[in-house]
């Protein structure tokens, strides 16, 4: 059984391994991610000993001080590190494995109001990018990478990289996924709605460009026509003035 001080030392070493900005132990001790994990361990101990109110109170104090909300019922493994941390939410039945790195504004949320397993299970050595939302009682396999702002609501096998909304697998076992394999034929590997929106916007822009070109052509034709009419008017005016001078000359001769 590891002592409390050995776990604290391990947590500090984890920060040095996962945050290149860390320079000294004193600096690391100011990290809110560390404070949140340490306070959660105390709250989780209270929760497991049925001291539910005290556990919730401590978790709310943790949230107030660090900006990180971890339900005291959540199970978290060793060497877990939350970098920056502001806005992180981890639900009651969430389970997090060892060596997980999580960035700010990540949510491990639920999708049901029933008192069942309703939050994600995160495997070992998983990286969760900033703003990612992992929703429901799903499982994220070991060694996965979840991209920033991805929304994942389906199980992810080990050794995968997931991006997009909804999340889709783009790399599996070190190889780029061109076509979704039959076993993973679900919403994760379908077309990203954002790609469709971007394509529609491009089509609308091209249509607008065509309309602008047509309008510009019409304007050019109108300007050319006006120049032609102006030339004709100048010619008529010239001939009119010429005839007027001839008429005056004839009158003087008489």
Short mmCIF file of N, CA and C in Angstrom, two decimals, residues 8 31 40 68 95 121 124 133 149 160-161 166 173 184-185 206 215 220:
data_model
loop_
_atom_site.label_atom_id
_atom_site.label_comp_id
_atom_site.label_asym_id
_atom_site.label_seq_id
_atom_site.Cartn_x
_atom_site.Cartn_y
_atom_site.Cartn_z
N UNK A 8 1.76 11.57 -3.49
CA UNK A 8 1.97 12.99 -3.80
C UNK A 8 3.23 13.16 -4.64
N UNK A 31 -0.21 24.35 -9.26
CA UNK A 31 -1.10 23.90 -10.33
C UNK A 31 -2.48 23.53 -9.78
N UNK A 40 -10.03 15.70 -4.54
CA UNK A 40 -10.97 14.65 -4.94
C UNK A 40 -10.70 13.35 -4.19
N UNK A 68 -12.53 23.21 -11.33
CA UNK A 68 -12.65 21.84 -11.81
C UNK A 68 -13.69 21.12 -10.97
N UNK A 95 -15.21 6.64 -14.77
CA UNK A 95 -14.05 5.88 -14.33
C UNK A 95 -12.88 6.24 -15.24
N UNK A 121 -16.18 5.46 -19.28
CA UNK A 121 -15.04 4.76 -18.71
C UNK A 121 -13.85 5.02 -19.62
N UNK A 124 -6.46 3.29 -19.97
CA UNK A 124 -5.14 3.75 -19.56
C UNK A 124 -4.43 4.49 -20.70
N UNK A 133 -15.98 16.47 -25.48
CA UNK A 133 -17.15 16.03 -24.73
C UNK A 133 -17.32 14.52 -24.95
N UNK A 149 -12.26 19.51 -28.86
CA UNK A 149 -13.66 19.82 -29.20
C UNK A 149 -14.40 18.66 -29.85
N UNK A 160 -6.72 4.31 -30.89
CA UNK A 160 -7.40 5.09 -31.92
C UNK A 160 -7.24 6.59 -31.66
N UNK A 161 -7.31 7.35 -32.75
CA UNK A 161 -7.39 8.80 -32.67
C UNK A 161 -8.75 9.22 -33.20
N UNK A 166 -20.06 14.57 -35.01
CA UNK A 166 -19.70 13.64 -33.93
C UNK A 166 -18.33 13.02 -34.18
N UNK A 173 -4.65 1.84 -34.69
CA UNK A 173 -3.44 1.01 -34.65
C UNK A 173 -2.33 1.59 -35.53
N UNK A 184 -17.20 -1.14 -36.94
CA UNK A 184 -17.32 0.21 -36.40
C UNK A 184 -18.28 1.05 -37.23
N UNK A 185 -19.25 0.38 -37.89
CA UNK A 185 -20.18 1.11 -38.76
C UNK A 185 -21.23 1.79 -37.91
N UNK A 206 -19.77 30.18 -54.46
CA UNK A 206 -19.56 30.06 -55.90
C UNK A 206 -20.77 30.61 -56.67
N UNK A 215 -23.85 40.23 -63.11
CA UNK A 215 -24.21 41.63 -62.89
C UNK A 215 -23.12 42.56 -63.41
N UNK A 220 -21.18 46.42 -67.45
CA UNK A 220 -20.22 46.79 -68.51
C UNK A 220 -20.94 47.02 -69.83
#
